[in-house]
């Protein structure tokens, strides 16, 4: 196992199938009709996953996920708008930072890293400040794995007549979201997370009327989703050089997503991965940071062993030598590490990964068993 490519148990880039990687072995021309059909097919399949074809456009964008988040805020929040940013981790803080850099007025509401934002919080905050136009929310906060109650928050936002921007980067296609039940102006995700594509493009599901009214909002030429969409609608092409290999890999990953059984099957596989991980780690005496009720089956944060012989760097290198890449913790108060449940992996890999963790902790004399 140590000579093979290690398995990535990280929330993107993550482990992809050989078939997905193989799809990148072609050089596509950006003017090629077949490539433009590939893009159109990808967008159509993405919209189908959230049942959004009636109400939303899918606007793809070159770059990592954060590029698409920044583009969504810059395009859909007017320059005189005000964003309420809901924070319980590093990605929520990044939303606030984006508003700051873009010069959009914003306020923040922060809860502890193990405490979801509630719909009641949002209701109270919207009553208290009528100048808020948009609410920005992280669905699954990947810095811990906590799940925020998106459907309830979306209902409250809609009742107040405000607009919702959702960073669903690590949950889209892994957890159910239906655009006809959950009202939103923008939902943002990327190629290299639950879709199990390779990293390199994000996409924004933008409500059709909101996008139509967004001309001239953006501070940026390259990040203007209004222009990106208008150009693609007119020509079938990406506005600037497309990430051709990434699009081809995503197309192949989507075929496999549907062959597997679509969202229910993907969700079930990740839920099984998560349960195996939690159960096997518990047997080693390693406790998860979040209670089960608010744990999304995407990534799990574990308390690091208290033993002074435990050092993350050594632990990481030793587990890597056994074929598994883990992820460092992202909490400031407590020492933790993270293990992803997503990617082209199933229960067998999760059992093997935890077995490797157990061996390593014994080698480091952190565990006696
Ligand atoms: C991965 C992720 C992003 C995007 O991160 P990039 O490094 O820019 O790809 C944004 N939000 C969340 C919640 C994520 O998990």
mmCIF file of C-alpha atoms and ligand atoms in Angstrom:
data_model
loop_
_atom_site.group_PDB
_atom_site.id
_atom_site.type_symbol
_atom_site.label_atom_id
_atom_site.label_comp_id
_atom_site.label_asym_id
_atom_site.label_seq_id
_atom_site.Cartn_x
_atom_site.Cartn_y
_atom_site.Cartn_z
ATOM 1 C CA UNK A 1 0.000 0.000 0.000
ATOM 2 C CA UNK A 2 2.846 2.405 0.772
ATOM 3 C CA UNK A 3 4.112 2.298 -2.818
ATOM 4 C CA UNK A 4 0.702 3.095 -4.407
ATOM 5 C CA UNK A 5 -0.699 6.613 -4.683
ATOM 6 C CA UNK A 6 -1.942 7.618 -1.227
ATOM 7 C CA UNK A 7 -5.679 7.938 -0.657
ATOM 8 C CA UNK A 8 -6.705 11.517 0.064
ATOM 9 C CA UNK A 9 -9.086 11.755 3.016
ATOM 10 C CA UNK A 10 -9.261 15.509 2.597
ATOM 11 C CA UNK A 11 -12.163 17.760 1.567
ATOM 12 C CA UNK A 12 -10.771 18.613 -1.879
ATOM 13 C CA UNK A 13 -8.651 17.956 -3.738
ATOM 14 C CA UNK A 14 -9.814 14.442 -3.005
ATOM 15 C CA UNK A 15 -9.505 10.910 -4.316
ATOM 16 C CA UNK A 16 -10.936 10.635 -7.836
ATOM 17 C CA UNK A 17 -11.633 7.533 -9.915
ATOM 18 C CA UNK A 18 -9.192 6.345 -12.586
ATOM 19 C CA UNK A 19 -11.987 6.882 -15.108
ATOM 20 C CA UNK A 20 -12.296 10.559 -14.145
ATOM 21 C CA UNK A 21 -8.541 11.103 -14.416
ATOM 22 C CA UNK A 22 -8.480 9.242 -17.731
ATOM 23 C CA UNK A 23 -11.005 11.719 -19.179
ATOM 24 C CA UNK A 24 -8.287 14.393 -19.021
ATOM 25 C CA UNK A 25 -6.108 12.651 -21.622
ATOM 26 C CA UNK A 26 -7.596 14.693 -24.476
ATOM 27 C CA UNK A 27 -6.696 18.240 -25.521
ATOM 28 C CA UNK A 28 -9.919 20.059 -26.306
ATOM 29 C CA UNK A 29 -10.101 23.272 -28.326
ATOM 30 C CA UNK A 30 -12.243 25.948 -26.746
ATOM 31 C CA UNK A 31 -13.968 26.630 -30.082
ATOM 32 C CA UNK A 32 -14.729 22.973 -30.628
ATOM 33 C CA UNK A 33 -18.468 22.294 -30.762
ATOM 34 C CA UNK A 34 -17.979 19.066 -28.898
ATOM 35 C CA UNK A 35 -16.291 20.900 -26.032
ATOM 36 C CA UNK A 36 -19.122 23.433 -25.898
ATOM 37 C CA UNK A 37 -21.599 20.564 -25.759
ATOM 38 C CA UNK A 38 -19.603 19.133 -22.865
ATOM 39 C CA UNK A 39 -19.931 22.430 -20.973
ATOM 40 C CA UNK A 40 -23.657 22.647 -21.719
ATOM 41 C CA UNK A 41 -24.185 19.065 -20.591
ATOM 42 C CA UNK A 42 -22.250 19.677 -17.357
ATOM 43 C CA UNK A 43 -24.372 22.753 -16.548
ATOM 44 C CA UNK A 44 -27.592 20.894 -17.315
ATOM 45 C CA UNK A 45 -26.626 17.956 -15.089
ATOM 46 C CA UNK A 46 -25.555 20.284 -12.266
ATOM 47 C CA UNK A 47 -28.900 22.113 -12.373
ATOM 48 C CA UNK A 48 -30.736 18.772 -12.267
ATOM 49 C CA UNK A 49 -29.011 17.857 -8.990
ATOM 50 C CA UNK A 50 -30.685 20.804 -7.224
ATOM 51 C CA UNK A 51 -33.889 20.646 -9.307
ATOM 52 C CA UNK A 52 -33.072 24.180 -10.417
ATOM 53 C CA UNK A 53 -33.512 24.271 -14.216
ATOM 54 C CA UNK A 54 -36.748 26.326 -14.002
ATOM 55 C CA UNK A 55 -35.582 28.924 -11.551
ATOM 56 C CA UNK A 56 -31.786 29.211 -11.806
ATOM 57 C CA UNK A 57 -28.922 29.528 -14.246
ATOM 58 C CA UNK A 58 -25.723 27.570 -13.710
ATOM 59 C CA UNK A 59 -22.768 29.885 -14.281
ATOM 60 C CA UNK A 60 -19.406 28.096 -14.296
ATOM 61 C CA UNK A 61 -16.235 30.003 -13.441
ATOM 62 C CA UNK A 62 -12.536 29.178 -13.786
ATOM 63 C CA UNK A 63 -10.600 28.891 -10.525
ATOM 64 C CA UNK A 64 -10.954 27.352 -7.081
ATOM 65 C CA UNK A 65 -14.167 27.500 -5.082
ATOM 66 C CA UNK A 66 -13.354 30.819 -3.425
ATOM 67 C CA UNK A 67 -13.211 32.504 -6.844
ATOM 68 C CA UNK A 68 -16.840 31.506 -7.418
ATOM 69 C CA UNK A 69 -17.891 32.701 -3.942
ATOM 70 C CA UNK A 70 -16.224 36.056 -4.516
ATOM 71 C CA UNK A 71 -17.777 36.314 -7.978
ATOM 72 C CA UNK A 72 -21.252 35.526 -6.610
ATOM 73 C CA UNK A 73 -21.064 38.188 -3.898
ATOM 74 C CA UNK A 74 -19.534 40.741 -6.264
ATOM 75 C CA UNK A 75 -22.123 40.116 -8.961
ATOM 76 C CA UNK A 76 -25.328 39.597 -6.979
ATOM 77 C CA UNK A 77 -24.948 42.055 -4.104
ATOM 78 C CA UNK A 78 -25.465 45.584 -5.427
ATOM 79 C CA UNK A 79 -22.849 48.122 -4.410
ATOM 80 C CA UNK A 80 -25.317 49.722 -1.982
ATOM 81 C CA UNK A 81 -26.435 46.355 -0.562
ATOM 82 C CA UNK A 82 -25.651 45.053 2.919
ATOM 83 C CA UNK A 83 -24.747 41.467 3.737
ATOM 84 C CA UNK A 84 -25.381 39.678 7.035
ATOM 85 C CA UNK A 85 -22.658 37.029 7.255
ATOM 86 C CA UNK A 86 -23.359 34.003 9.473
ATOM 87 C CA UNK A 87 -20.145 32.572 10.896
ATOM 88 C CA UNK A 88 -19.149 29.444 12.803
ATOM 89 C CA UNK A 89 -15.771 28.688 11.309
ATOM 90 C CA UNK A 90 -13.013 29.678 8.914
ATOM 91 C CA UNK A 91 -15.086 29.612 5.724
ATOM 92 C CA UNK A 92 -17.700 31.910 7.262
ATOM 93 C CA UNK A 93 -14.905 34.304 8.211
ATOM 94 C CA UNK A 94 -13.753 34.159 4.596
ATOM 95 C CA UNK A 95 -17.214 35.345 3.443
ATOM 96 C CA UNK A 96 -16.865 38.394 5.671
ATOM 97 C CA UNK A 97 -13.351 39.015 4.344
ATOM 98 C CA UNK A 98 -14.663 38.896 0.770
ATOM 99 C CA UNK A 99 -17.325 41.522 1.599
ATOM 100 C CA UNK A 100 -14.639 43.679 3.190
ATOM 101 C CA UNK A 101 -12.266 43.434 0.214
ATOM 102 C CA UNK A 102 -15.090 44.073 -2.272
ATOM 103 C CA UNK A 103 -16.232 47.097 -0.291
ATOM 104 C CA UNK A 104 -19.714 45.719 0.348
ATOM 105 C CA UNK A 105 -21.302 46.840 3.593
ATOM 106 C CA UNK A 106 -21.746 43.875 5.969
ATOM 107 C CA UNK A 107 -22.358 42.779 9.514
ATOM 108 C CA UNK A 108 -21.471 39.443 11.085
ATOM 109 C CA UNK A 109 -23.144 37.051 13.495
ATOM 110 C CA UNK A 110 -20.787 34.508 14.983
ATOM 111 C CA UNK A 111 -21.565 31.406 17.019
ATOM 112 C CA UNK A 112 -19.108 28.904 18.524
ATOM 113 C CA UNK A 113 -17.535 26.383 16.182
ATOM 114 C CA UNK A 114 -19.750 23.626 17.577
ATOM 115 C CA UNK A 115 -22.956 25.690 17.509
ATOM 116 C CA UNK A 116 -25.101 25.976 14.357
ATOM 117 C CA UNK A 117 -26.691 29.303 13.469
ATOM 118 C CA UNK A 118 -30.451 28.979 14.010
ATOM 119 C CA UNK A 119 -33.395 30.340 12.044
ATOM 120 C CA UNK A 120 -34.479 32.146 15.226
ATOM 121 C CA UNK A 121 -31.112 33.969 15.307
ATOM 122 C CA UNK A 122 -31.589 35.073 11.715
ATOM 123 C CA UNK A 123 -35.193 36.162 12.349
ATOM 124 C CA UNK A 124 -34.079 38.325 15.279
ATOM 125 C CA UNK A 125 -31.143 39.833 13.346
ATOM 126 C CA UNK A 126 -33.329 40.703 10.360
ATOM 127 C CA UNK A 127 -35.936 42.356 12.612
ATOM 128 C CA UNK A 128 -33.153 44.392 14.230
ATOM 129 C CA UNK A 129 -31.590 45.711 11.006
ATOM 130 C CA UNK A 130 -33.825 46.448 8.031
ATOM 131 C CA UNK A 131 -30.889 47.715 5.943
ATOM 132 C CA UNK A 132 -29.695 44.122 5.393
ATOM 133 C CA UNK A 133 -30.378 43.017 1.816
ATOM 134 C CA UNK A 134 -28.528 39.677 1.649
ATOM 135 C CA UNK A 135 -27.673 36.865 4.057
ATOM 136 C CA UNK A 136 -24.562 34.764 3.419
ATOM 137 C CA UNK A 137 -24.393 31.282 4.940
ATOM 138 C CA UNK A 138 -22.033 28.314 4.900
ATOM 139 C CA UNK A 139 -24.094 25.118 4.584
ATOM 140 C CA UNK A 140 -21.499 22.617 5.818
ATOM 141 C CA UNK A 141 -18.679 24.535 7.543
ATOM 142 C CA UNK A 142 -15.747 22.427 6.403
ATOM 143 C CA UNK A 143 -13.406 23.758 9.088
ATOM 144 C CA UNK A 144 -15.226 21.457 11.564
ATOM 145 C CA UNK A 145 -17.840 19.508 9.571
ATOM 146 C CA UNK A 146 -20.797 21.235 11.270
ATOM 147 C CA UNK A 147 -24.088 21.391 9.383
ATOM 148 C CA UNK A 148 -26.079 24.620 9.521
ATOM 149 C CA UNK A 149 -29.898 24.305 9.212
ATOM 150 C CA UNK A 150 -30.210 25.618 5.651
ATOM 151 C CA UNK A 151 -33.927 24.928 4.940
ATOM 152 C CA UNK A 152 -35.105 26.684 8.145
ATOM 153 C CA UNK A 153 -32.815 29.667 7.620
ATOM 154 C CA UNK A 154 -33.861 29.960 3.960
ATOM 155 C CA UNK A 155 -37.558 30.102 4.974
ATOM 156 C CA UNK A 156 -36.922 32.917 7.453
ATOM 157 C CA UNK A 157 -34.845 34.870 4.934
ATOM 158 C CA UNK A 158 -37.647 34.526 2.356
ATOM 159 C CA UNK A 159 -40.313 35.580 4.894
ATOM 160 C CA UNK A 160 -38.369 38.799 5.429
ATOM 161 C CA UNK A 161 -38.147 39.331 1.660
ATOM 162 C CA UNK A 162 -34.330 39.162 1.795
ATOM 163 C CA UNK A 163 -31.931 37.254 -0.434
ATOM 164 C CA UNK A 164 -29.810 34.267 0.469
ATOM 165 C CA UNK A 165 -26.312 33.412 -0.768
ATOM 166 C CA UNK A 166 -25.217 29.884 0.168
ATOM 167 C CA UNK A 167 -21.675 28.541 0.145
ATOM 168 C CA UNK A 168 -22.546 24.863 -0.351
ATOM 169 C CA UNK A 169 -19.064 24.020 -1.550
ATOM 170 C CA UNK A 170 -18.580 20.903 0.561
ATOM 171 C CA UNK A 171 -22.248 19.783 0.688
ATOM 172 C CA UNK A 172 -23.612 20.213 -2.846
ATOM 173 C CA UNK A 173 -24.242 16.819 -4.478
ATOM 174 C CA UNK A 174 -23.546 15.049 -1.170
ATOM 175 C CA UNK A 175 -26.454 16.415 0.879
ATOM 176 C CA UNK A 176 -29.951 17.049 -0.514
ATOM 177 C CA UNK A 177 -30.807 20.651 -1.517
ATOM 178 C CA UNK A 178 -33.899 21.325 -3.646
ATOM 179 C CA UNK A 179 -34.094 24.771 -5.251
ATOM 180 C CA UNK A 180 -37.902 24.522 -5.397
ATOM 181 C CA UNK A 181 -38.131 24.032 -1.598
ATOM 182 C CA UNK A 182 -35.186 26.101 -0.400
ATOM 183 C CA UNK A 183 -35.362 29.646 -1.784
ATOM 184 C CA UNK A 184 -31.980 31.199 -2.615
ATOM 185 C CA UNK A 185 -30.447 33.801 -4.920
ATOM 186 C CA UNK A 186 -27.125 32.019 -5.244
ATOM 187 C CA UNK A 187 -25.706 28.637 -4.290
ATOM 188 C CA UNK A 188 -22.019 28.072 -4.876
ATOM 189 C CA UNK A 189 -20.038 24.847 -5.265
ATOM 190 C CA UNK A 190 -17.065 23.477 -7.198
ATOM 191 C CA UNK A 191 -15.807 20.609 -9.331
ATOM 192 C CA UNK A 192 -13.501 18.975 -6.809
ATOM 193 C CA UNK A 193 -15.674 18.146 -3.777
ATOM 194 C CA UNK A 194 -18.735 15.845 -3.564
ATOM 195 C CA UNK A 195 -18.909 15.521 -7.349
ATOM 196 C CA UNK A 196 -15.484 13.857 -7.185
ATOM 197 C CA UNK A 197 -14.139 15.824 -10.143
ATOM 198 C CA UNK A 198 -10.704 17.411 -10.189
ATOM 199 C CA UNK A 199 -10.260 20.936 -8.790
ATOM 200 C CA UNK A 200 -10.159 23.944 -11.127
ATOM 201 C CA UNK A 201 -13.665 25.342 -11.604
ATOM 202 C CA UNK A 202 -16.490 26.602 -9.454
ATOM 203 C CA UNK A 203 -20.082 27.248 -10.415
ATOM 204 C CA UNK A 204 -22.875 29.434 -9.136
ATOM 205 C CA UNK A 205 -26.568 28.610 -9.342
ATOM 206 C CA UNK A 206 -27.985 32.103 -9.695
ATOM 207 C CA UNK A 207 -31.706 32.925 -9.597
ATOM 208 C CA UNK A 208 -32.613 33.971 -13.129
ATOM 209 C CA UNK A 209 -34.226 37.338 -12.258
ATOM 210 C CA UNK A 210 -31.457 38.245 -9.832
ATOM 211 C CA UNK A 211 -28.782 37.571 -12.437
ATOM 212 C CA UNK A 212 -30.732 39.503 -15.069
ATOM 213 C CA UNK A 213 -30.711 42.528 -12.737
ATOM 214 C CA UNK A 214 -27.017 42.254 -11.868
ATOM 215 C CA UNK A 215 -25.433 44.067 -14.829
ATOM 216 C CA UNK A 216 -22.742 46.476 -13.677
ATOM 217 C CA UNK A 217 -22.658 45.335 -10.040
ATOM 218 C CA UNK A 218 -19.310 43.585 -10.302
ATOM 219 C CA UNK A 219 -16.076 45.305 -9.365
ATOM 220 C CA UNK A 220 -14.185 42.928 -11.642
ATOM 221 C CA UNK A 221 -14.083 42.034 -15.305
ATOM 222 C CA UNK A 222 -13.033 38.398 -14.971
ATOM 223 C CA UNK A 223 -15.246 37.668 -11.953
ATOM 224 C CA UNK A 224 -18.449 39.156 -13.395
ATOM 225 C CA UNK A 225 -20.974 36.331 -13.499
ATOM 226 C CA UNK A 226 -23.483 38.484 -15.384
ATOM 227 C CA UNK A 227 -21.026 38.849 -18.266
ATOM 228 C CA UNK A 228 -19.851 35.258 -17.975
ATOM 229 C CA UNK A 229 -23.430 34.046 -18.323
ATOM 230 C CA UNK A 230 -24.413 36.490 -21.074
ATOM 231 C CA UNK A 231 -21.411 35.505 -23.182
ATOM 232 C CA UNK A 232 -21.992 31.786 -22.689
ATOM 233 C CA UNK A 233 -25.717 32.107 -23.463
ATOM 234 C CA UNK A 234 -24.880 33.921 -26.700
ATOM 235 C CA UNK A 235 -21.913 31.888 -27.959
ATOM 236 C CA UNK A 236 -21.969 28.571 -26.078
ATOM 237 C CA UNK A 237 -18.355 29.307 -25.143
ATOM 238 C CA UNK A 238 -16.552 30.314 -21.994
ATOM 239 C CA UNK A 239 -15.653 34.014 -21.957
ATOM 240 C CA UNK A 240 -11.943 33.424 -21.316
ATOM 241 C CA UNK A 241 -9.757 30.306 -21.683
ATOM 242 C CA UNK A 242 -11.779 27.426 -20.225
ATOM 243 C CA UNK A 243 -10.284 24.792 -17.896
ATOM 244 C CA UNK A 244 -10.909 22.198 -20.624
ATOM 245 C CA UNK A 245 -9.445 19.182 -18.850
ATOM 246 C CA UNK A 246 -11.314 20.019 -15.660
ATOM 247 C CA UNK A 247 -14.604 20.273 -17.558
ATOM 248 C CA UNK A 248 -13.968 16.930 -19.300
ATOM 249 C CA UNK A 249 -13.149 15.272 -15.957
ATOM 250 C CA UNK A 250 -16.255 16.777 -14.353
ATOM 251 C CA UNK A 251 -18.410 15.506 -17.208
ATOM 252 C CA UNK A 252 -17.038 12.000 -16.655
ATOM 253 C CA UNK A 253 -17.473 12.339 -12.873
ATOM 254 C CA UNK A 254 -21.129 13.329 -13.409
ATOM 255 C CA UNK A 255 -21.743 10.234 -15.549
ATOM 256 C CA UNK A 256 -20.436 8.141 -12.652
ATOM 257 C CA UNK A 257 -22.506 10.141 -10.166
ATOM 258 C CA UNK A 258 -25.658 9.237 -12.067
ATOM 259 C CA UNK A 259 -24.602 5.610 -12.621
ATOM 260 C CA UNK A 260 -24.022 5.262 -8.878
ATOM 261 C CA UNK A 261 -27.626 6.346 -8.253
ATOM 262 C CA UNK A 262 -27.322 10.134 -8.029
ATOM 263 C CA UNK A 263 -27.737 12.105 -4.840
ATOM 264 C CA UNK A 264 -29.358 9.419 -2.624
ATOM 265 C CA UNK A 265 -26.579 6.931 -3.383
ATOM 266 C CA UNK A 266 -23.770 9.470 -2.992
ATOM 267 C CA UNK A 267 -25.275 10.714 0.290
ATOM 268 C CA UNK A 268 -25.630 7.140 1.592
ATOM 269 C CA UNK A 269 -22.045 6.219 0.714
ATOM 270 C CA UNK A 270 -20.709 9.283 2.525
ATOM 271 C CA UNK A 271 -22.989 8.635 5.517
ATOM 272 C CA UNK A 272 -21.650 5.059 5.679
ATOM 273 C CA UNK A 273 -18.062 6.307 5.393
ATOM 274 C CA UNK A 274 -18.708 8.760 8.214
ATOM 275 C CA UNK A 275 -20.273 6.116 10.481
ATOM 276 C CA UNK A 276 -17.404 3.651 9.943
ATOM 277 C CA UNK A 277 -14.935 6.427 10.688
ATOM 278 C CA UNK A 278 -16.694 7.484 13.898
ATOM 279 C CA UNK A 279 -17.172 3.899 15.140
ATOM 280 C CA UNK A 280 -13.629 2.709 14.394
ATOM 281 C CA UNK A 281 -12.014 5.843 15.820
ATOM 282 C CA UNK A 282 -14.161 5.551 18.971
ATOM 283 C CA UNK A 283 -12.771 2.021 19.421
ATOM 284 C CA UNK A 284 -9.276 3.568 19.421
ATOM 285 C CA UNK A 285 -10.488 6.015 22.053
ATOM 286 C CA UNK A 286 -10.484 9.003 19.672
ATOM 287 C CA UNK A 287 -13.445 11.321 20.202
ATOM 288 C CA UNK A 288 -15.085 13.488 17.554
ATOM 289 C CA UNK A 289 -15.379 17.219 18.241
ATOM 290 C CA UNK A 290 -19.041 17.574 17.197
ATOM 291 C CA UNK A 291 -22.115 15.795 18.579
ATOM 292 C CA UNK A 292 -23.735 13.433 16.035
ATOM 293 C CA UNK A 293 -26.845 15.616 15.591
ATOM 294 C CA UNK A 294 -24.897 18.461 13.951
ATOM 295 C CA UNK A 295 -22.185 16.394 12.229
ATOM 296 C CA UNK A 296 -22.417 16.440 8.411
ATOM 297 C CA UNK A 297 -21.162 13.250 6.699
ATOM 298 C CA UNK A 298 -18.516 15.266 4.843
ATOM 299 C CA UNK A 299 -15.558 15.706 7.165
ATOM 300 C CA UNK A 300 -15.018 14.776 10.818
ATOM 301 C CA UNK A 301 -12.928 16.695 13.353
ATOM 302 C CA UNK A 302 -11.280 14.539 16.033
ATOM 303 C CA UNK A 303 -9.691 15.628 19.283
ATOM 304 C CA UNK A 304 -5.969 14.939 19.108
ATOM 305 C CA UNK A 305 -4.664 12.458 21.709
ATOM 306 C CA UNK A 306 -3.635 14.254 24.896
ATOM 307 C CA UNK A 307 -0.365 12.317 25.183
ATOM 308 C CA UNK A 308 2.735 14.590 24.852
ATOM 309 C CA UNK A 309 4.259 12.009 22.471
ATOM 310 C CA UNK A 310 1.573 12.956 19.943
ATOM 311 C CA UNK A 311 2.712 15.522 17.338
ATOM 312 C CA UNK A 312 0.489 16.150 14.295
ATOM 313 C CA UNK A 313 3.374 16.441 11.828
ATOM 314 C CA UNK A 314 4.883 13.065 12.770
ATOM 315 C CA UNK A 315 1.432 11.461 12.982
ATOM 316 C CA UNK A 316 0.561 12.811 9.521
ATOM 317 C CA UNK A 317 3.818 11.579 7.933
ATOM 318 C CA UNK A 318 3.501 8.113 9.454
ATOM 319 C CA UNK A 319 -0.143 7.726 8.354
ATOM 320 C CA UNK A 320 0.832 8.988 4.900
ATOM 321 C CA UNK A 321 3.566 6.334 4.687
ATOM 322 C CA UNK A 322 0.781 3.787 5.225
ATOM 323 C CA UNK A 323 -1.161 5.234 2.283
ATOM 324 C CA UNK A 324 -3.591 7.798 3.712
ATOM 325 C CA UNK A 325 -3.488 11.592 3.675
ATOM 326 C CA UNK A 326 -5.263 13.189 6.640
ATOM 327 C CA UNK A 327 -6.019 16.863 7.184
ATOM 328 C CA UNK A 328 -4.841 19.180 9.954
ATOM 329 C CA UNK A 329 -7.338 20.659 12.392
ATOM 330 C CA UNK A 330 -8.486 24.246 11.902
ATOM 331 C CA UNK A 331 -9.569 25.151 15.426
ATOM 332 C CA UNK A 332 -7.738 27.696 17.490
ATOM 333 C CA UNK A 333 -8.874 26.583 20.981
ATOM 334 C CA UNK A 334 -8.441 22.804 20.853
ATOM 335 C CA UNK A 335 -5.848 20.544 19.223
ATOM 336 C CA UNK A 336 -7.614 18.472 16.548
ATOM 337 C CA UNK A 337 -7.142 16.730 13.221
ATOM 338 C CA UNK A 338 -9.676 16.083 10.442
ATOM 339 C CA UNK A 339 -10.582 13.147 8.249
ATOM 340 C CA UNK A 340 -12.716 13.561 5.123
ATOM 341 C CA UNK A 341 -15.564 11.151 4.261
ATOM 342 C CA UNK A 342 -15.871 12.328 0.648
ATOM 343 C CA UNK A 343 -14.116 11.265 -2.539
ATOM 344 C CA UNK A 344 -13.931 8.010 -4.475
ATOM 345 C CA UNK A 345 -13.644 5.935 -1.288
ATOM 346 C CA UNK A 346 -15.963 3.573 0.550
ATOM 347 C CA UNK A 347 -16.182 1.709 3.846
ATOM 348 C CA UNK A 348 -13.197 -0.541 3.073
ATOM 349 C CA UNK A 349 -10.903 2.480 2.730
ATOM 350 C CA UNK A 350 -12.301 4.028 5.908
ATOM 351 C CA UNK A 351 -11.676 0.820 7.910
ATOM 352 C CA UNK A 352 -8.143 0.629 6.467
ATOM 353 C CA UNK A 353 -7.443 4.303 7.222
ATOM 354 C CA UNK A 354 -8.460 3.958 10.870
ATOM 355 C CA UNK A 355 -6.440 0.740 11.148
ATOM 356 C CA UNK A 356 -3.427 2.732 9.903
ATOM 357 C CA UNK A 357 -4.145 5.476 12.463
ATOM 358 C CA UNK A 358 -4.224 2.832 15.220
ATOM 359 C CA UNK A 359 -0.919 1.295 14.124
ATOM 360 C CA UNK A 360 0.743 4.697 13.963
ATOM 361 C CA UNK A 361 -0.444 5.733 17.416
ATOM 362 C CA UNK A 362 0.946 2.455 18.796
ATOM 363 C CA UNK A 363 4.254 3.049 16.991
ATOM 364 C CA UNK A 364 4.354 6.528 18.530
ATOM 365 C CA UNK A 365 3.564 4.927 21.898
ATOM 366 C CA UNK A 366 0.510 7.109 22.236
ATOM 367 C CA UNK A 367 -1.754 4.039 22.358
ATOM 368 C CA UNK A 368 -0.982 1.002 24.475
ATOM 369 C CA UNK A 369 -3.463 -1.424 22.916
HETATM 370 C C1 LIG B 1 -13.523 24.037 -0.159
HETATM 371 C C2 LIG B 1 -14.408 25.126 0.328
HETATM 372 C C3 LIG B 1 -14.375 26.409 -0.246
HETATM 373 C C4 LIG B 1 -13.446 26.786 -1.381
HETATM 374 O O1 LIG B 1 -12.129 26.664 -1.064
HETATM 375 P P1 LIG B 1 -11.048 26.773 -2.234
HETATM 376 O O2 LIG B 1 -9.781 26.475 -1.519
HETATM 377 O O3 LIG B 1 -11.094 28.110 -2.809
HETATM 378 O O4 LIG B 1 -11.436 25.722 -3.240
HETATM 379 C C5 LIG B 1 -15.270 27.355 0.203
HETATM 380 N N1 LIG B 1 -16.150 27.067 1.166
HETATM 381 C C6 LIG B 1 -16.214 25.855 1.749
HETATM 382 C C7 LIG B 1 -17.237 25.611 2.814
HETATM 383 C C8 LIG B 1 -15.340 24.842 1.352
HETATM 384 O O5 LIG B 1 -15.409 23.628 1.929
#
